[in-house]
N, CA and C of each residue as an Amber inpcrd file, in Angstrom:
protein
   327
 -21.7420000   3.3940000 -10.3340000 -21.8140000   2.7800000  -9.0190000
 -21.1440000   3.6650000  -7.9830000 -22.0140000   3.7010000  -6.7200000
 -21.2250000   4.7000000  -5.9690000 -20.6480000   3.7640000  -5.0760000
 -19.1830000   4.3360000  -4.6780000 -17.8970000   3.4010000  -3.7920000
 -18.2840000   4.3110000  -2.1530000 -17.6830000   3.1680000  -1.3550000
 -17.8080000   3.5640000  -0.3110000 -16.6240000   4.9030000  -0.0950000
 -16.9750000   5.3380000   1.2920000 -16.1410000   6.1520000   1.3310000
 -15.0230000   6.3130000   2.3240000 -15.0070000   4.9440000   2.7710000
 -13.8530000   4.2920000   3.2020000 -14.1670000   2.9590000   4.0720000
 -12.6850000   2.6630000   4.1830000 -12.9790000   0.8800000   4.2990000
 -11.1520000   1.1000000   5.5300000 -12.2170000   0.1040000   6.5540000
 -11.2500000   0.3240000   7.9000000 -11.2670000  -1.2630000   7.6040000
 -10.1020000  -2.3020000   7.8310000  -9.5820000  -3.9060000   7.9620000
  -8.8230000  -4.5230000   8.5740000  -9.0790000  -5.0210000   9.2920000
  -7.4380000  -5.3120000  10.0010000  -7.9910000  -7.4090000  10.2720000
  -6.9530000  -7.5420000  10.8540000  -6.5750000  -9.3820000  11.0320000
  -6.9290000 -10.0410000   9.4800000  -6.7170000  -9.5530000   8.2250000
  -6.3010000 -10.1710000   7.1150000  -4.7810000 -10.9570000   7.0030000
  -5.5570000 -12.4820000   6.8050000  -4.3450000 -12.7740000   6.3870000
  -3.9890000 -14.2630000   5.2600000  -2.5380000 -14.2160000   4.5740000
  -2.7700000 -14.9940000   3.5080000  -4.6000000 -15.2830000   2.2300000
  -4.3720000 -14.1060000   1.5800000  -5.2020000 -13.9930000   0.5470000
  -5.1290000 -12.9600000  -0.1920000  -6.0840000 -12.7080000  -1.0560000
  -5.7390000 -11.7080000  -2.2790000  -6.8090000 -10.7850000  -1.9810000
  -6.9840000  -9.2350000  -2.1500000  -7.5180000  -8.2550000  -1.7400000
  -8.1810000  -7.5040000  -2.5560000  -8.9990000  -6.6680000  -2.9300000
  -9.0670000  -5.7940000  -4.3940000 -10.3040000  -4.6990000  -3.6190000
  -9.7300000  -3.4350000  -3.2150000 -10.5540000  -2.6390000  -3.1080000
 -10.1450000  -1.4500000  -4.0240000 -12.1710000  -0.6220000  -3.7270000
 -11.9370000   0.5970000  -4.7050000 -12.8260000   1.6680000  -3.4860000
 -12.1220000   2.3480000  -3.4430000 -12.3410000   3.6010000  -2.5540000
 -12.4280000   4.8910000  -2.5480000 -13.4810000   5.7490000  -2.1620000
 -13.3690000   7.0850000  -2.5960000 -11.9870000   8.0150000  -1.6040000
 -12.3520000   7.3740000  -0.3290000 -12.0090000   8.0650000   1.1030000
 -10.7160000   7.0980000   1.0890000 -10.4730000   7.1750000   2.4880000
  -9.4380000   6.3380000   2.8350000  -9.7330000   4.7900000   3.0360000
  -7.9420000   4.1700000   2.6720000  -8.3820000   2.8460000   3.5040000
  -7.6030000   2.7750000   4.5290000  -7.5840000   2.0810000   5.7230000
  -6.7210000   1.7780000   6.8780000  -6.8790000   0.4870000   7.6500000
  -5.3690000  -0.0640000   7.2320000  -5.2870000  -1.2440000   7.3530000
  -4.6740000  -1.8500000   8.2510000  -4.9230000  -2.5970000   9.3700000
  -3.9720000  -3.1880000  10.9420000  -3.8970000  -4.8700000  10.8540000
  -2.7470000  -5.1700000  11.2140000  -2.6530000  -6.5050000  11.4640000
  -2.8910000  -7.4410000  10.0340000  -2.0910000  -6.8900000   9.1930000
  -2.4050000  -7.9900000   7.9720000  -0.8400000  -8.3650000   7.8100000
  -1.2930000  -9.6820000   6.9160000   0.0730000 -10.3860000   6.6550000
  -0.1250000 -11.5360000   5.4150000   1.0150000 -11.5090000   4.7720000
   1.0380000 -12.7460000   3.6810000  -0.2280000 -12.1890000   2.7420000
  -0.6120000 -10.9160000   2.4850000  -1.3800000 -10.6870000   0.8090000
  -0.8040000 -10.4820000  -0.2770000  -1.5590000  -9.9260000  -1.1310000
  -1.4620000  -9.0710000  -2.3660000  -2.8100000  -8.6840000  -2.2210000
  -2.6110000  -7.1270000  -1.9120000  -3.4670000  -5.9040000  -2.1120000
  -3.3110000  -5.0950000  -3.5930000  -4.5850000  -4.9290000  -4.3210000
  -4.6700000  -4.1300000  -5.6800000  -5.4730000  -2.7420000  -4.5050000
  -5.2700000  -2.1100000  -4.7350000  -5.8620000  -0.5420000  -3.9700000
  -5.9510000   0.5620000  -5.0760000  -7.2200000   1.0670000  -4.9540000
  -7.5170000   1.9960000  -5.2750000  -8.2960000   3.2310000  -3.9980000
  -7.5790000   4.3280000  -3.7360000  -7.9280000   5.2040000  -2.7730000
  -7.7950000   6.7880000  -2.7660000  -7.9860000   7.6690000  -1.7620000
  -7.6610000   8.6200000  -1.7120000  -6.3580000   8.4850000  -0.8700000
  -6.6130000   8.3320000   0.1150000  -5.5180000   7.8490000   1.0420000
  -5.1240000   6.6660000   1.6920000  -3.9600000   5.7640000   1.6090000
  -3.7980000   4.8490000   2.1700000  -2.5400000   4.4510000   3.4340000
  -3.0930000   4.1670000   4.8550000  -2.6050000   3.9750000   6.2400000
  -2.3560000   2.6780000   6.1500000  -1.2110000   2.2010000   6.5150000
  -0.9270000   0.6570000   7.2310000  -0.0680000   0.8870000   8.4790000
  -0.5100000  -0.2000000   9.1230000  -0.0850000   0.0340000  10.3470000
  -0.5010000  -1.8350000  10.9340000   1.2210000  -2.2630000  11.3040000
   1.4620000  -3.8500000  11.2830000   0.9630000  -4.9220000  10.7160000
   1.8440000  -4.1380000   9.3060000   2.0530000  -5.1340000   8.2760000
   2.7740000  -6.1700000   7.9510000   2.6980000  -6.7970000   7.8870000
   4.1220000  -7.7960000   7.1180000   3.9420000  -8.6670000   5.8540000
   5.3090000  -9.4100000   5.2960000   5.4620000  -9.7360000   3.6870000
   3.6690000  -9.6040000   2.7530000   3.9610000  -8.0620000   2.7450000
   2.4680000  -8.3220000   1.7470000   3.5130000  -7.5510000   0.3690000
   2.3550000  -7.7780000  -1.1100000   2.6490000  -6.7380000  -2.0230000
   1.2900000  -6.2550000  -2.3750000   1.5080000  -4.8010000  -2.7130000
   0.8040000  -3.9490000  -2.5200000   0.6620000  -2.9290000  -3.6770000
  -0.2920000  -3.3130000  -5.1640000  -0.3840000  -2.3510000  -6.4520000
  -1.3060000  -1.4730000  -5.5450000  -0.9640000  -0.3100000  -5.9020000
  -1.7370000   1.0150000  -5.5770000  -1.7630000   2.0110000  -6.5740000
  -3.0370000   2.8060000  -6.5000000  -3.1130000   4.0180000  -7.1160000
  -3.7890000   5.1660000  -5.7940000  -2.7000000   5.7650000  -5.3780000
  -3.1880000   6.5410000  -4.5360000  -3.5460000   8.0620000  -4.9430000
  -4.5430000   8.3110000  -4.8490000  -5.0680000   9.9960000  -5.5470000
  -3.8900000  11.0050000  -4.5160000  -4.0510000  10.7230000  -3.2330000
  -2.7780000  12.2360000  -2.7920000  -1.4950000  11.5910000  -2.7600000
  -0.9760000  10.7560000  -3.3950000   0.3310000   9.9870000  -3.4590000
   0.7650000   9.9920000  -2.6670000   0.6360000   9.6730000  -1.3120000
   1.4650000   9.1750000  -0.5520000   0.4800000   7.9920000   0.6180000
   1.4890000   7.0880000   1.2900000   1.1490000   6.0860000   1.7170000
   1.7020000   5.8240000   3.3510000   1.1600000   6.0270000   4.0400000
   1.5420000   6.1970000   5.4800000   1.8560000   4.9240000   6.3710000
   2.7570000   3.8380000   6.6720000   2.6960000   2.8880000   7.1890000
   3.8450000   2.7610000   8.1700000   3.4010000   1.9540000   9.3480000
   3.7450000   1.9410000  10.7790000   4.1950000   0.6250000  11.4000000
   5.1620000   0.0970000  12.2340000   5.2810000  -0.7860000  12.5400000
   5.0190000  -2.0720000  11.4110000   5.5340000  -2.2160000  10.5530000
   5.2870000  -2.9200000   8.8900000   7.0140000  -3.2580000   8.0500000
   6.9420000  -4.4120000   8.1130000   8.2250000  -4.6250000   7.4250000
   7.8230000  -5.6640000   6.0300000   8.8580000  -5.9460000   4.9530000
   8.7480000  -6.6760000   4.2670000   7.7100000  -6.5340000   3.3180000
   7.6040000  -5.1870000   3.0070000   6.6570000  -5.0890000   1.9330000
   7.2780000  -4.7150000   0.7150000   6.3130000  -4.8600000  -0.5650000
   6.7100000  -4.9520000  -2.1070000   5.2320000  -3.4620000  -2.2890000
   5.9860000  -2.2310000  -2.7580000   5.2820000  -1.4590000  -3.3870000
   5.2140000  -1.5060000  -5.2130000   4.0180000  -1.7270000  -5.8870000
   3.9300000  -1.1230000  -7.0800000   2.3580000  -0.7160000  -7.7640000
   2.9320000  -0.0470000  -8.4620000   1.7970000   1.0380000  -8.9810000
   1.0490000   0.5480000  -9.9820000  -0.1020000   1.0260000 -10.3510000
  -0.9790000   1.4880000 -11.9080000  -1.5100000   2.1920000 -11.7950000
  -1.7470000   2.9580000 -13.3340000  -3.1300000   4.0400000 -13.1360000
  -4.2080000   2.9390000 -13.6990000  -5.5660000   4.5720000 -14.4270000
  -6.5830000   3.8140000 -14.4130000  -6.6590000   2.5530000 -16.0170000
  -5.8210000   3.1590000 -16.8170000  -5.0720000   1.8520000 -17.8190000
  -3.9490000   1.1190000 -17.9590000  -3.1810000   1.4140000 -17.3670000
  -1.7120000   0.5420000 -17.3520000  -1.0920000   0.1160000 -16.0440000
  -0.3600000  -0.9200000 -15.9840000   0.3700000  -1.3020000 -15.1670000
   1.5450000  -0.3210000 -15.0670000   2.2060000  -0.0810000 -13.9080000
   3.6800000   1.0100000 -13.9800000   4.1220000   0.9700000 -12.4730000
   5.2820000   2.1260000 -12.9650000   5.6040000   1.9580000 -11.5480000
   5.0170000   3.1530000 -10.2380000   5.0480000   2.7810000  -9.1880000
   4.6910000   3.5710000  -7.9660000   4.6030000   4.8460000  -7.7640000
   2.9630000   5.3660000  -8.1100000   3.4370000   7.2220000  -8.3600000
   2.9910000   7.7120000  -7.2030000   3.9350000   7.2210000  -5.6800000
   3.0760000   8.0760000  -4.8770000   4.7140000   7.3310000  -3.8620000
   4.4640000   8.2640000  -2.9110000   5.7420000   8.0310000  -1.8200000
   5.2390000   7.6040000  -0.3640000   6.3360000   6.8620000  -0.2170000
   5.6300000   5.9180000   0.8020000   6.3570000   6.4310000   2.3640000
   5.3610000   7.2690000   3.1750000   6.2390000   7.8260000   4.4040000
   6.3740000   6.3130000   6.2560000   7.3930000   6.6150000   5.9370000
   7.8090000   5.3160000   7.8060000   7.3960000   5.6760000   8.5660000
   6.9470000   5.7940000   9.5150000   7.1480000   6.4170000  10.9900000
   8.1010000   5.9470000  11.9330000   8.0820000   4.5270000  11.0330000
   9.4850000   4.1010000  12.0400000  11.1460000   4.0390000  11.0720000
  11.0200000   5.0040000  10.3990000  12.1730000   5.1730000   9.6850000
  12.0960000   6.9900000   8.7500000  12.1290000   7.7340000   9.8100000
  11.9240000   8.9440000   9.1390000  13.0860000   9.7580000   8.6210000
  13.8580000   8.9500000   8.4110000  14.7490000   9.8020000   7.5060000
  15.1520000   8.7680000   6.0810000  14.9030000   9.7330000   4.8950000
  15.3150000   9.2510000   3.4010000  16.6880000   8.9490000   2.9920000
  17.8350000   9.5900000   3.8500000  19.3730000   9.5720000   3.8380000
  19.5300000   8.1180000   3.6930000  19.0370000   7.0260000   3.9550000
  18.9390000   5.5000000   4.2080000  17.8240000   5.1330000   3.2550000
  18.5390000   3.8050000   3.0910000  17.4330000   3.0020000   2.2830000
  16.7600000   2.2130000   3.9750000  15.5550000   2.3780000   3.0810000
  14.7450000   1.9210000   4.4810000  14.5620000  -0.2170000   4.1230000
  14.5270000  -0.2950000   5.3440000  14.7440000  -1.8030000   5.0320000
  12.9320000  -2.5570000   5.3110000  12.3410000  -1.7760000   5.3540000
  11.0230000  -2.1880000   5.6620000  10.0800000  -2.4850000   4.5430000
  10.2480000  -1.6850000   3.3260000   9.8950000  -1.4870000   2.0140000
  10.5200000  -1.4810000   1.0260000  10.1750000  -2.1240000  -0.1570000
  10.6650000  -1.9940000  -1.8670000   9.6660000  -1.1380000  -2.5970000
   9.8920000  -0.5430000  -3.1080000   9.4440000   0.5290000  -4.4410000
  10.0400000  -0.4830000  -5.6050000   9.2120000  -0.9080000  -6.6020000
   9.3270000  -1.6110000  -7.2910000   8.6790000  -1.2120000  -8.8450000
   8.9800000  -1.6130000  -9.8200000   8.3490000  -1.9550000 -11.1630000
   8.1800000  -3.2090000 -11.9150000   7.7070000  -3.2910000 -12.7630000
   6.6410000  -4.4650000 -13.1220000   8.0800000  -4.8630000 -14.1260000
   9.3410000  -3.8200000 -14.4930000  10.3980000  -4.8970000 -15.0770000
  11.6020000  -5.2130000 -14.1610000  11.3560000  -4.8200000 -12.7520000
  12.1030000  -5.0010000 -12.2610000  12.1070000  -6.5730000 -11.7850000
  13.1500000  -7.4250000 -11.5760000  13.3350000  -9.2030000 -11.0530000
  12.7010000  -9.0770000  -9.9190000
């Protein structure tokens, strides 16, 4: 089956998500999900309390104006934790724990 080659979404809110993507996805104005993602690249930009399994092919995850999110990972057989890094724009330095995001695992409480 051929996947699109990207998927633009925004005003999602309260529900469950499941895309598969060749290209990018980019996502505005969502709130209250759980996103499963599969992509090349993945943009958020004003997000709030979502969680978010990803498998991102260039590992990293670009999100903007977005607080209160839960990051965790899988590949294409297992559940695990988050193999890709998640850059702020509104928190660009790593010296700090950023308060906008969790990096998480599947044994973590």
């Amino acid at each position: 089956d051929e996947l699109p080659w990207s998927i633009h979404a925004q005003g999602l809110k309260s529900c469950l998500v499941a895309i598969r993507c060749d290209g990018p996805i980019i996502l505005h104005d969502v709130e209250n999900l759980v996103l499963i993602l599969e992509c090349h690249q993945l943009r958020i930009h004003n997000m709030r309390n979502c969680q978010v399994y990803a498998l991102v092919a260039n590992d990293r995850v670009i999100i903007e104006d977005s607080r209160d999110l839960i990051f965790l990972g899988f590949s294409e057989d297992a559940l695990g934790p988050p193999c890709f890094v998640v850059d702020d724009f509104d928190w660009p330095t790593s010296e700090t724990v950023n308060p906008h995001f969790k990096m998480k695992t599947f044994s973590d409480d």
